[in-house]
Amino acid sequence: MIIFSAIAILYFLTIGWAIRKISNFKFSEQKFNSDSELTRFSVLISFRNEANNLPKLLQSVSEIDYPLDKFELILIDDHSSDMSRTEMIDLINKFDMNIRLFHLSDVGLSTKKQAVKYGVSQASGEYVLTTDADCVLPNGILKAHHLQIIDQQPDLIAGAVSFIKKNTFLSQFQYYDFMAIQAVSMSCMIHGKPIANNAAHMSFKRSVFLKLNPYQNNMNIASGDDVFLLERFIQMERKIRYLEFPEIVLSASQESFSALVQQRKRWFLKSKYVKNRTAKRIGLILFLGQINMVFGFILLFFLNQIELIFSLFIIVKFIIDYRLLNQFSKKFHLGFCAKELLLFYIVYPFSLFIFIFALANQNYSWKSRQFKI
């Protein structure tokens, strides 16, 4: 009971702190001035077997509201097998913007981190903005990053990402789960203690990336291009900021439960190598909070004399989790439904055990490649 109570208190304090940080966070009111000197960007996207997603991505990039001569799009093909080079070129030629296509097979490279490193080396922009091929970009994204760059001169800017919510439980499960991750990450970053960022929406100074070489000691690890980049920037005490504008990148969620399990295995692989102590502490508190939920539900049926304590924990936890996600969704004008959240809230703690059991098989696949945890 003492351990249960201690975990509950730590969880409530952590989420309460995150709620306060997000609610007090104010977006910048800076206005874009096209007459000022504009930041030149290289939008960098590494992709593998994304034939279904590339048209939507390119369409969203073509609609970005920023002078065409001030940004380029760099596409790095990581050995795709679902479309030919001719098909890629035909698709690119449909869009009137500066697009440069590279194939890792031409330079003897493979995997995401090598693609990012190679893409940065080829970039001409002062800042590199990364995203993923299954994303849709807001048309004000470069203006937002530019305004923060000229105001604060950061070395890295982390922006918000959301999964696209569909009318299925699997989609809604991922939507609220990822929203919680984003909310906690945002609160830590605006506090000055970043624990995570997402390659689907971040920008960094190209010269700093080349100087720090963030992948030099982890290129053999299949995942973690964003995590290792952030950790290197933290280690070298570089200026890291959260994007102070409401632009949010929308990303596709997994279409099947098996694909979701593979994704979580990949995320676990990244977490194994995290050295950030704040990230480890926050992650442990959140994990133990979910374990408390499982025990709370179970013990409700066996310990009648103290069931009020467990009922109180479950109710209070739902209220503060609700407030956290509600605050985040309001900031970025995202859809939010209490009924959907309640179902997610009940199922999620138990789903953790499924993901944990799945780790017994240390092999996983991603983008038609096999890896080992």
mmCIF file of C-alpha atoms in Angstrom:
data_model
loop_
_atom_site.group_PDB
_atom_site.id
_atom_site.type_symbol
_atom_site.label_atom_id
_atom_site.label_comp_id
_atom_site.label_asym_id
_atom_site.label_seq_id
_atom_site.Cartn_x
_atom_site.Cartn_y
_atom_site.Cartn_z
ATOM 1 C CA MET A 1 0.000 0.000 0.000
ATOM 2 C CA ILE A 2 2.867 2.385 0.805
ATOM 3 C CA ILE A 3 4.500 1.717 -2.577
ATOM 4 C CA PHE A 4 1.156 2.104 -4.348
ATOM 5 C CA SER A 5 0.553 5.435 -2.619
ATOM 6 C CA ALA A 6 4.080 6.707 -3.302
ATOM 7 C CA ILE A 7 3.757 5.918 -7.005
ATOM 8 C CA ALA A 8 0.353 7.595 -7.110
ATOM 9 C CA ILE A 9 1.710 10.771 -5.530
ATOM 10 C CA LEU A 10 4.709 10.892 -7.885
ATOM 11 C CA TYR A 11 2.459 10.341 -10.894
ATOM 12 C CA PHE A 12 -0.031 13.016 -9.856
ATOM 13 C CA LEU A 13 2.731 15.532 -9.152
ATOM 14 C CA THR A 14 4.419 14.832 -12.517
ATOM 15 C CA ILE A 15 1.248 15.133 -14.600
ATOM 16 C CA GLY A 16 0.057 18.116 -12.586
ATOM 17 C CA TRP A 17 3.357 19.847 -13.257
ATOM 18 C CA ALA A 18 3.048 19.070 -16.994
ATOM 19 C CA ILE A 19 -0.498 20.475 -17.073
ATOM 20 C CA ARG A 20 0.685 23.703 -15.477
ATOM 21 C CA LYS A 21 3.576 24.061 -17.925
ATOM 22 C CA ILE A 22 1.367 23.589 -20.973
ATOM 23 C CA SER A 23 -1.435 25.822 -19.705
ATOM 24 C CA ASN A 24 1.042 28.645 -18.997
ATOM 25 C CA PHE A 25 2.750 28.280 -22.382
ATOM 26 C CA LYS A 26 1.930 31.128 -24.759
ATOM 27 C CA PHE A 27 2.447 31.086 -28.503
ATOM 28 C CA SER A 28 4.494 33.867 -30.031
ATOM 29 C CA GLU A 29 2.622 36.772 -31.589
ATOM 30 C CA GLN A 30 5.408 37.610 -34.039
ATOM 31 C CA LYS A 31 4.294 38.441 -37.562
ATOM 32 C CA PHE A 32 6.056 37.348 -40.711
ATOM 33 C CA ASN A 33 7.802 40.096 -42.659
ATOM 34 C CA SER A 34 8.696 39.089 -46.205
ATOM 35 C CA ASP A 35 10.918 42.156 -46.566
ATOM 36 C CA SER A 36 13.335 40.957 -43.864
ATOM 37 C CA GLU A 37 16.216 38.586 -44.547
ATOM 38 C CA LEU A 38 14.708 35.120 -44.721
ATOM 39 C CA THR A 39 16.214 31.898 -43.404
ATOM 40 C CA ARG A 40 17.069 29.398 -46.105
ATOM 41 C CA PHE A 41 15.762 25.904 -45.332
ATOM 42 C CA SER A 42 16.444 22.430 -46.600
ATOM 43 C CA VAL A 43 13.417 20.202 -45.968
ATOM 44 C CA LEU A 44 14.878 16.720 -45.580
ATOM 45 C CA ILE A 45 12.876 13.524 -45.953
ATOM 46 C CA SER A 46 14.261 10.014 -45.912
ATOM 47 C CA PHE A 47 11.850 7.395 -47.229
ATOM 48 C CA ARG A 48 11.601 3.695 -47.962
ATOM 49 C CA ASN A 49 8.630 2.084 -49.700
ATOM 50 C CA GLU A 50 6.328 5.086 -49.354
ATOM 51 C CA ALA A 51 4.678 5.083 -52.787
ATOM 52 C CA ASN A 52 1.233 5.539 -51.231
ATOM 53 C CA ASN A 53 2.281 8.451 -49.027
ATOM 54 C CA LEU A 54 4.669 10.468 -51.194
ATOM 55 C CA PRO A 55 1.994 12.198 -53.334
ATOM 56 C CA LYS A 56 0.218 13.601 -50.248
ATOM 57 C CA LEU A 57 3.505 14.638 -48.684
ATOM 58 C CA LEU A 58 4.726 16.409 -51.820
ATOM 59 C CA GLN A 59 1.373 18.132 -52.209
ATOM 60 C CA SER A 60 1.609 19.511 -48.664
ATOM 61 C CA VAL A 61 5.198 20.679 -49.222
ATOM 62 C CA SER A 62 4.183 22.395 -52.465
ATOM 63 C CA GLU A 63 1.553 24.349 -50.511
ATOM 64 C CA ILE A 64 4.013 25.706 -47.924
ATOM 65 C CA ASP A 65 3.642 29.474 -47.703
ATOM 66 C CA TYR A 66 7.288 30.496 -48.044
ATOM 67 C CA PRO A 67 9.271 31.919 -50.980
ATOM 68 C CA LEU A 68 10.239 29.082 -53.324
ATOM 69 C CA ASP A 69 13.772 30.399 -53.706
ATOM 70 C CA LYS A 70 14.299 30.163 -49.932
ATOM 71 C CA PHE A 71 13.829 26.441 -49.464
ATOM 72 C CA GLU A 72 14.627 23.178 -51.162
ATOM 73 C CA LEU A 73 13.210 19.694 -50.700
ATOM 74 C CA ILE A 74 15.755 16.896 -50.362
ATOM 75 C CA LEU A 75 14.408 13.367 -50.806
ATOM 76 C CA ILE A 76 16.614 10.445 -49.803
ATOM 77 C CA ASP A 77 15.460 7.099 -51.188
ATOM 78 C CA ASP A 78 16.547 4.305 -48.840
ATOM 79 C CA HIS A 79 16.447 1.338 -51.238
ATOM 80 C CA SER A 80 12.716 1.500 -52.014
ATOM 81 C CA SER A 81 11.238 -1.443 -53.890
ATOM 82 C CA ASP A 82 7.641 -0.255 -54.379
ATOM 83 C CA MET A 83 8.362 2.262 -57.137
ATOM 84 C CA SER A 84 11.019 2.658 -59.791
ATOM 85 C CA ARG A 85 13.342 5.612 -60.184
ATOM 86 C CA THR A 86 11.419 6.661 -63.267
ATOM 87 C CA GLU A 87 8.173 6.665 -61.292
ATOM 88 C CA MET A 88 9.805 8.762 -58.569
ATOM 89 C CA ILE A 89 11.040 11.296 -61.105
ATOM 90 C CA ASP A 90 7.643 11.424 -62.839
ATOM 91 C CA LEU A 91 5.992 12.140 -59.492
ATOM 92 C CA ILE A 92 8.501 14.840 -58.569
ATOM 93 C CA ASN A 93 8.096 16.559 -61.935
ATOM 94 C CA LYS A 94 4.428 17.208 -61.162
ATOM 95 C CA PHE A 95 5.425 19.791 -58.563
ATOM 96 C CA ASP A 96 6.887 23.190 -59.336
ATOM 97 C CA MET A 97 9.526 23.515 -56.618
ATOM 98 C CA ASN A 98 13.189 22.817 -56.015
ATOM 99 C CA ILE A 99 13.356 19.065 -55.344
ATOM 100 C CA ARG A 100 16.581 17.082 -55.194
ATOM 101 C CA LEU A 101 16.374 13.284 -55.177
ATOM 102 C CA PHE A 102 19.197 11.047 -53.958
ATOM 103 C CA HIS A 103 19.408 7.254 -53.785
ATOM 104 C CA LEU A 104 21.390 5.684 -50.945
ATOM 105 C CA SER A 105 22.103 2.686 -53.164
ATOM 106 C CA ASP A 106 24.210 4.970 -55.378
ATOM 107 C CA VAL A 107 26.557 5.825 -52.500
ATOM 108 C CA GLY A 108 26.671 2.450 -50.748
ATOM 109 C CA LEU A 109 24.606 3.507 -47.728
ATOM 110 C CA SER A 110 21.418 2.346 -46.008
ATOM 111 C CA THR A 111 19.236 2.970 -42.893
ATOM 112 C CA LYS A 112 17.604 6.152 -41.622
ATOM 113 C CA LYS A 113 20.547 7.724 -39.789
ATOM 114 C CA GLN A 114 22.861 7.306 -42.768
ATOM 115 C CA ALA A 115 20.162 8.842 -44.952
ATOM 116 C CA VAL A 116 19.830 11.855 -42.645
ATOM 117 C CA LYS A 117 23.584 12.309 -42.368
ATOM 118 C CA TYR A 118 24.019 12.118 -46.131
ATOM 119 C CA GLY A 119 21.086 14.441 -46.741
ATOM 120 C CA VAL A 120 22.474 17.072 -44.366
ATOM 121 C CA SER A 121 25.838 16.889 -46.130
ATOM 122 C CA GLN A 122 24.085 17.658 -49.439
ATOM 123 C CA ALA A 123 21.821 20.391 -48.077
ATOM 124 C CA SER A 124 22.312 24.032 -49.021
ATOM 125 C CA GLY A 125 20.044 25.534 -46.370
ATOM 126 C CA GLU A 126 21.291 27.190 -43.214
ATOM 127 C CA TYR A 127 18.699 25.167 -41.299
ATOM 128 C CA VAL A 128 17.477 21.650 -42.023
ATOM 129 C CA LEU A 129 13.856 20.778 -41.295
ATOM 130 C CA THR A 130 13.122 17.056 -41.106
ATOM 131 C CA THR A 131 9.858 15.200 -41.465
ATOM 132 C CA ASP A 132 8.671 11.740 -42.501
ATOM 133 C CA ALA A 133 7.163 10.558 -45.755
ATOM 134 C CA ASP A 134 3.858 9.590 -44.124
ATOM 135 C CA CYS A 135 3.289 13.131 -42.847
ATOM 136 C CA VAL A 136 1.328 16.174 -43.963
ATOM 137 C CA LEU A 137 2.931 19.558 -43.279
ATOM 138 C CA PRO A 138 1.060 22.745 -42.330
ATOM 139 C CA ASN A 139 1.565 25.523 -44.868
ATOM 140 C CA GLY A 140 2.942 27.910 -42.234
ATOM 141 C CA ILE A 141 5.645 25.602 -40.947
ATOM 142 C CA LEU A 142 8.671 27.372 -42.466
ATOM 143 C CA LYS A 143 7.408 30.818 -41.509
ATOM 144 C CA ALA A 144 7.021 29.627 -37.914
ATOM 145 C CA HIS A 145 10.518 28.161 -37.737
ATOM 146 C CA HIS A 146 11.980 31.222 -39.445
ATOM 147 C CA LEU A 147 10.380 33.613 -36.944
ATOM 148 C CA GLN A 148 11.733 31.656 -33.997
ATOM 149 C CA ILE A 149 15.176 31.417 -35.587
ATOM 150 C CA ILE A 150 15.527 35.170 -36.102
ATOM 151 C CA ASP A 151 14.170 35.837 -32.608
ATOM 152 C CA GLN A 152 16.155 33.279 -30.586
ATOM 153 C CA GLN A 153 18.876 31.818 -32.844
ATOM 154 C CA PRO A 154 18.350 28.266 -31.542
ATOM 155 C CA ASP A 155 20.441 25.324 -32.687
ATOM 156 C CA LEU A 156 17.460 22.960 -32.607
ATOM 157 C CA ILE A 157 13.703 23.514 -32.642
ATOM 158 C CA ALA A 158 11.293 20.706 -31.767
ATOM 159 C CA GLY A 159 7.741 20.973 -33.062
ATOM 160 C CA ALA A 160 4.448 19.252 -32.316
ATOM 161 C CA VAL A 161 3.263 16.102 -34.104
ATOM 162 C CA SER A 162 -0.098 14.340 -34.021
ATOM 163 C CA PHE A 163 -1.368 11.110 -35.475
ATOM 164 C CA ILE A 164 -4.326 11.427 -37.825
ATOM 165 C CA LYS A 165 -7.365 10.060 -35.971
ATOM 166 C CA LYS A 166 -9.717 7.726 -37.812
ATOM 167 C CA ASN A 167 -12.971 6.135 -36.713
ATOM 168 C CA THR A 168 -11.404 2.901 -35.421
ATOM 169 C CA PHE A 169 -10.341 1.913 -31.920
ATOM 170 C CA LEU A 170 -6.776 1.141 -33.054
ATOM 171 C CA SER A 171 -6.412 4.598 -34.584
ATOM 172 C CA GLN A 172 -7.919 6.310 -31.537
ATOM 173 C CA PHE A 173 -5.703 4.278 -29.210
ATOM 174 C CA GLN A 174 -2.571 5.483 -31.018
ATOM 175 C CA TYR A 175 -3.926 9.025 -31.270
ATOM 176 C CA TYR A 176 -4.352 9.527 -27.517
ATOM 177 C CA ASP A 177 -1.257 7.537 -26.616
ATOM 178 C CA PHE A 178 0.907 9.670 -28.883
ATOM 179 C CA MET A 179 -0.811 12.840 -27.682
ATOM 180 C CA ALA A 180 0.209 11.959 -24.123
ATOM 181 C CA ILE A 181 3.816 11.424 -25.221
ATOM 182 C CA GLN A 182 3.802 14.744 -27.054
ATOM 183 C CA ALA A 183 2.274 16.593 -24.097
ATOM 184 C CA VAL A 184 4.847 15.341 -21.592
ATOM 185 C CA SER A 185 7.709 15.956 -24.038
ATOM 186 C CA MET A 186 6.447 19.494 -24.672
ATOM 187 C CA SER A 187 6.211 20.314 -20.960
ATOM 188 C CA CYS A 188 9.769 19.132 -20.325
ATOM 189 C CA MET A 189 11.186 21.014 -23.287
ATOM 190 C CA ILE A 190 9.563 24.343 -22.448
ATOM 191 C CA HIS A 191 10.895 23.841 -18.907
ATOM 192 C CA GLY A 192 14.404 23.621 -20.359
ATOM 193 C CA LYS A 193 14.841 19.888 -19.684
ATOM 194 C CA PRO A 194 14.142 18.199 -23.029
ATOM 195 C CA ILE A 195 13.540 14.460 -22.879
ATOM 196 C CA ALA A 196 12.386 13.709 -26.434
ATOM 197 C CA ASN A 197 11.732 15.143 -29.857
ATOM 198 C CA ASN A 198 10.343 13.725 -33.062
ATOM 199 C CA ALA A 199 12.029 13.602 -36.457
ATOM 200 C CA ALA A 200 8.638 14.203 -38.064
ATOM 201 C CA HIS A 201 8.880 17.854 -36.986
ATOM 202 C CA MET A 202 12.199 19.371 -36.019
ATOM 203 C CA SER A 203 14.717 21.789 -37.460
ATOM 204 C CA PHE A 204 18.370 22.259 -36.647
ATOM 205 C CA LYS A 205 21.288 24.364 -37.732
ATOM 206 C CA ARG A 206 23.157 22.492 -40.448
ATOM 207 C CA SER A 207 26.623 23.675 -39.388
ATOM 208 C CA VAL A 208 26.025 22.518 -35.803
ATOM 209 C CA PHE A 209 24.896 19.070 -36.962
ATOM 210 C CA LEU A 210 28.013 18.667 -39.085
ATOM 211 C CA LYS A 211 30.228 19.807 -36.227
ATOM 212 C CA LEU A 212 28.658 17.562 -33.576
ATOM 213 C CA ASN A 213 28.263 14.496 -35.821
ATOM 214 C CA PRO A 214 25.487 13.057 -33.591
ATOM 215 C CA TYR A 215 25.491 9.574 -35.125
ATOM 216 C CA GLN A 216 29.189 8.808 -34.879
ATOM 217 C CA ASN A 217 28.817 6.318 -32.000
ATOM 218 C CA ASN A 218 25.390 4.862 -32.749
ATOM 219 C CA MET A 219 25.242 4.238 -36.480
ATOM 220 C CA ASN A 220 24.948 0.489 -35.808
ATOM 221 C CA ILE A 221 21.664 1.005 -33.930
ATOM 222 C CA ALA A 222 18.752 0.686 -36.340
ATOM 223 C CA SER A 223 16.560 3.409 -34.862
ATOM 224 C CA GLY A 224 16.848 6.669 -32.951
ATOM 225 C CA ASP A 225 17.890 9.335 -35.446
ATOM 226 C CA ASP A 226 15.919 11.945 -33.486
ATOM 227 C CA VAL A 227 16.801 10.692 -29.982
ATOM 228 C CA PHE A 228 20.548 10.523 -30.567
ATOM 229 C CA LEU A 229 20.555 13.897 -32.287
ATOM 230 C CA LEU A 230 18.796 15.490 -29.313
ATOM 231 C CA GLU A 231 21.086 13.819 -26.783
ATOM 232 C CA ARG A 232 24.170 15.036 -28.616
ATOM 233 C CA PHE A 233 22.834 18.597 -28.708
ATOM 234 C CA ILE A 234 22.058 18.398 -24.969
ATOM 235 C CA GLN A 235 25.475 16.948 -24.189
ATOM 236 C CA MET A 236 27.202 19.800 -26.002
ATOM 237 C CA GLU A 237 24.916 22.374 -24.328
ATOM 238 C CA ARG A 238 23.414 23.634 -27.558
ATOM 239 C CA LYS A 239 20.397 25.945 -27.589
ATOM 240 C CA ILE A 240 17.241 23.822 -27.826
ATOM 241 C CA ARG A 241 13.757 25.295 -28.004
ATOM 242 C CA TYR A 242 10.155 24.197 -28.473
ATOM 243 C CA LEU A 243 8.363 25.760 -31.441
ATOM 244 C CA GLU A 244 6.386 28.742 -30.147
ATOM 245 C CA PHE A 245 3.776 28.608 -32.907
ATOM 246 C CA PRO A 246 0.684 26.377 -33.320
ATOM 247 C CA GLU A 247 1.900 24.666 -36.502
ATOM 248 C CA ILE A 248 1.608 20.906 -36.028
ATOM 249 C CA VAL A 249 2.635 18.078 -38.367
ATOM 250 C CA LEU A 250 0.094 15.301 -38.965
ATOM 251 C CA SER A 251 1.377 11.744 -39.272
ATOM 252 C CA ALA A 252 -0.200 8.428 -40.226
ATOM 253 C CA SER A 253 -0.679 5.829 -37.496
ATOM 254 C CA GLN A 254 -0.199 2.078 -37.895
ATOM 255 C CA GLU A 255 -2.911 0.253 -39.819
ATOM 256 C CA SER A 256 -2.762 -3.051 -37.910
ATOM 257 C CA PHE A 257 -2.066 -4.232 -34.381
ATOM 258 C CA SER A 258 0.907 -6.305 -35.535
ATOM 259 C CA ALA A 259 2.436 -3.220 -37.175
ATOM 260 C CA LEU A 260 1.850 -1.299 -33.941
ATOM 261 C CA VAL A 261 3.707 -3.974 -31.968
ATOM 262 C CA GLN A 262 6.626 -3.755 -34.395
ATOM 263 C CA GLN A 263 6.664 0.022 -33.987
ATOM 264 C CA ARG A 264 6.727 -0.255 -30.185
ATOM 265 C CA LYS A 265 9.604 -2.698 -30.378
ATOM 266 C CA ARG A 266 11.467 -0.136 -32.444
ATOM 267 C CA TRP A 267 10.688 2.580 -29.890
ATOM 268 C CA PHE A 268 11.898 0.303 -27.092
ATOM 269 C CA LEU A 269 15.167 -0.178 -28.947
ATOM 270 C CA LYS A 270 15.694 3.587 -28.889
ATOM 271 C CA SER A 271 14.881 3.833 -25.195
ATOM 272 C CA LYS A 272 17.492 1.212 -24.294
ATOM 273 C CA TYR A 273 20.238 3.598 -25.336
ATOM 274 C CA VAL A 274 18.845 6.796 -23.829
ATOM 275 C CA LYS A 275 21.312 8.403 -21.419
ATOM 276 C CA ASN A 276 19.097 11.352 -20.497
ATOM 277 C CA ARG A 277 18.424 10.926 -16.763
ATOM 278 C CA THR A 278 15.395 13.189 -16.796
ATOM 279 C CA ALA A 279 13.858 11.105 -19.581
ATOM 280 C CA LYS A 280 14.481 7.905 -17.633
ATOM 281 C CA ARG A 281 12.938 9.292 -14.447
ATOM 282 C CA ILE A 282 9.857 10.660 -16.207
ATOM 283 C CA GLY A 283 9.449 7.449 -18.202
ATOM 284 C CA LEU A 284 9.682 5.305 -15.065
ATOM 285 C CA ILE A 285 7.116 7.403 -13.184
ATOM 286 C CA LEU A 286 4.647 7.240 -16.082
ATOM 287 C CA PHE A 287 5.167 3.491 -16.499
ATOM 288 C CA LEU A 288 4.660 2.808 -12.785
ATOM 289 C CA GLY A 289 1.533 4.955 -12.864
ATOM 290 C CA GLN A 290 0.060 2.608 -15.480
ATOM 291 C CA ILE A 291 1.091 -0.454 -13.451
ATOM 292 C CA ASN A 292 -0.706 1.106 -10.487
ATOM 293 C CA MET A 293 -3.809 1.286 -12.666
ATOM 294 C CA VAL A 294 -3.676 -2.445 -13.390
ATOM 295 C CA PHE A 295 -3.259 -3.348 -9.728
ATOM 296 C CA GLY A 296 -5.953 -0.837 -8.818
ATOM 297 C CA PHE A 297 -8.467 -2.478 -11.154
ATOM 298 C CA ILE A 298 -7.585 -5.974 -9.945
ATOM 299 C CA LEU A 299 -7.551 -5.203 -6.220
ATOM 300 C CA LEU A 300 -10.928 -3.493 -6.429
ATOM 301 C CA PHE A 301 -12.447 -6.976 -6.606
ATOM 302 C CA PHE A 302 -10.540 -8.510 -3.704
ATOM 303 C CA LEU A 303 -9.908 -5.897 -1.011
ATOM 304 C CA ASN A 304 -13.283 -4.445 -0.145
ATOM 305 C CA GLN A 305 -12.088 -2.680 2.990
ATOM 306 C CA ILE A 306 -9.713 -0.415 1.079
ATOM 307 C CA GLU A 307 -11.390 -0.344 -2.313
ATOM 308 C CA LEU A 308 -12.123 3.351 -1.795
ATOM 309 C CA ILE A 309 -8.391 4.123 -2.053
ATOM 310 C CA PHE A 310 -8.049 2.312 -5.366
ATOM 311 C CA SER A 311 -11.264 3.847 -6.680
ATOM 312 C CA LEU A 312 -9.975 7.275 -5.722
ATOM 313 C CA PHE A 313 -6.672 6.683 -7.537
ATOM 314 C CA ILE A 314 -8.406 5.524 -10.720
ATOM 315 C CA ILE A 315 -10.791 8.487 -10.715
ATOM 316 C CA VAL A 316 -8.153 11.121 -9.922
ATOM 317 C CA LYS A 317 -5.783 9.656 -12.507
ATOM 318 C CA PHE A 318 -8.449 9.888 -15.192
ATOM 319 C CA ILE A 319 -9.178 13.506 -14.264
ATOM 320 C CA ILE A 320 -5.556 14.660 -14.470
ATOM 321 C CA ASP A 321 -4.843 12.607 -17.613
ATOM 322 C CA TYR A 322 -7.962 14.148 -19.140
ATOM 323 C CA ARG A 323 -6.784 17.646 -18.231
ATOM 324 C CA LEU A 324 -3.314 17.046 -19.673
ATOM 325 C CA LEU A 325 -4.583 15.832 -23.042
ATOM 326 C CA ASN A 326 -7.340 18.418 -23.126
ATOM 327 C CA GLN A 327 -4.819 21.217 -22.571
ATOM 328 C CA PHE A 328 -2.566 19.907 -25.350
ATOM 329 C CA SER A 329 -5.433 19.363 -27.804
ATOM 330 C CA LYS A 330 -6.726 22.895 -27.215
ATOM 331 C CA LYS A 331 -3.290 24.401 -27.851
ATOM 332 C CA PHE A 332 -3.076 22.761 -31.263
ATOM 333 C CA HIS A 333 -6.799 22.601 -32.158
ATOM 334 C CA LEU A 334 -6.894 18.806 -32.193
ATOM 335 C CA GLY A 335 -9.984 16.649 -31.931
ATOM 336 C CA PHE A 336 -10.782 15.440 -28.422
ATOM 337 C CA CYS A 337 -13.550 13.122 -27.222
ATOM 338 C CA ALA A 338 -14.012 12.158 -23.557
ATOM 339 C CA LYS A 339 -15.723 8.852 -24.441
ATOM 340 C CA GLU A 340 -12.842 7.801 -26.687
ATOM 341 C CA LEU A 341 -10.353 8.816 -24.012
ATOM 342 C CA LEU A 342 -12.189 6.813 -21.343
ATOM 343 C CA LEU A 343 -11.962 3.616 -23.397
ATOM 344 C CA PHE A 344 -8.291 4.295 -24.102
ATOM 345 C CA TYR A 345 -7.751 5.001 -20.397
ATOM 346 C CA ILE A 346 -9.149 1.603 -19.387
ATOM 347 C CA VAL A 347 -7.389 -0.444 -22.067
ATOM 348 C CA TYR A 348 -3.984 1.241 -22.164
ATOM 349 C CA PRO A 349 -2.468 -0.041 -18.869
ATOM 350 C CA PHE A 350 -3.263 -3.633 -19.848
ATOM 351 C CA SER A 351 -1.894 -3.127 -23.368
ATOM 352 C CA LEU A 352 1.507 -2.440 -21.843
ATOM 353 C CA PHE A 353 1.723 -6.093 -20.819
ATOM 354 C CA ILE A 354 1.079 -7.163 -24.406
ATOM 355 C CA PHE A 355 3.933 -4.962 -25.597
ATOM 356 C CA ILE A 356 6.196 -6.257 -22.811
ATOM 357 C CA PHE A 357 5.428 -9.889 -23.680
ATOM 358 C CA ALA A 358 6.087 -9.106 -27.345
ATOM 359 C CA LEU A 359 9.650 -8.150 -26.397
ATOM 360 C CA ALA A 360 10.319 -11.827 -25.623
ATOM 361 C CA ASN A 361 10.766 -12.196 -29.369
ATOM 362 C CA GLN A 362 13.699 -9.878 -29.929
ATOM 363 C CA ASN A 363 13.305 -9.808 -33.694
ATOM 364 C CA TYR A 364 11.201 -7.150 -35.353
ATOM 365 C CA SER A 365 10.565 -5.870 -38.852
ATOM 366 C CA TRP A 366 10.327 -2.308 -40.124
ATOM 367 C CA LYS A 367 9.945 -1.149 -43.710
ATOM 368 C CA SER A 368 10.567 -4.729 -44.942
ATOM 369 C CA ARG A 369 13.821 -5.002 -43.002
ATOM 370 C CA GLN A 370 14.585 -7.375 -40.147
ATOM 371 C CA PHE A 371 16.218 -6.176 -36.939
ATOM 372 C CA LYS A 372 17.083 -7.568 -33.520
ATOM 373 C CA ILE A 373 16.522 -5.722 -30.250
#
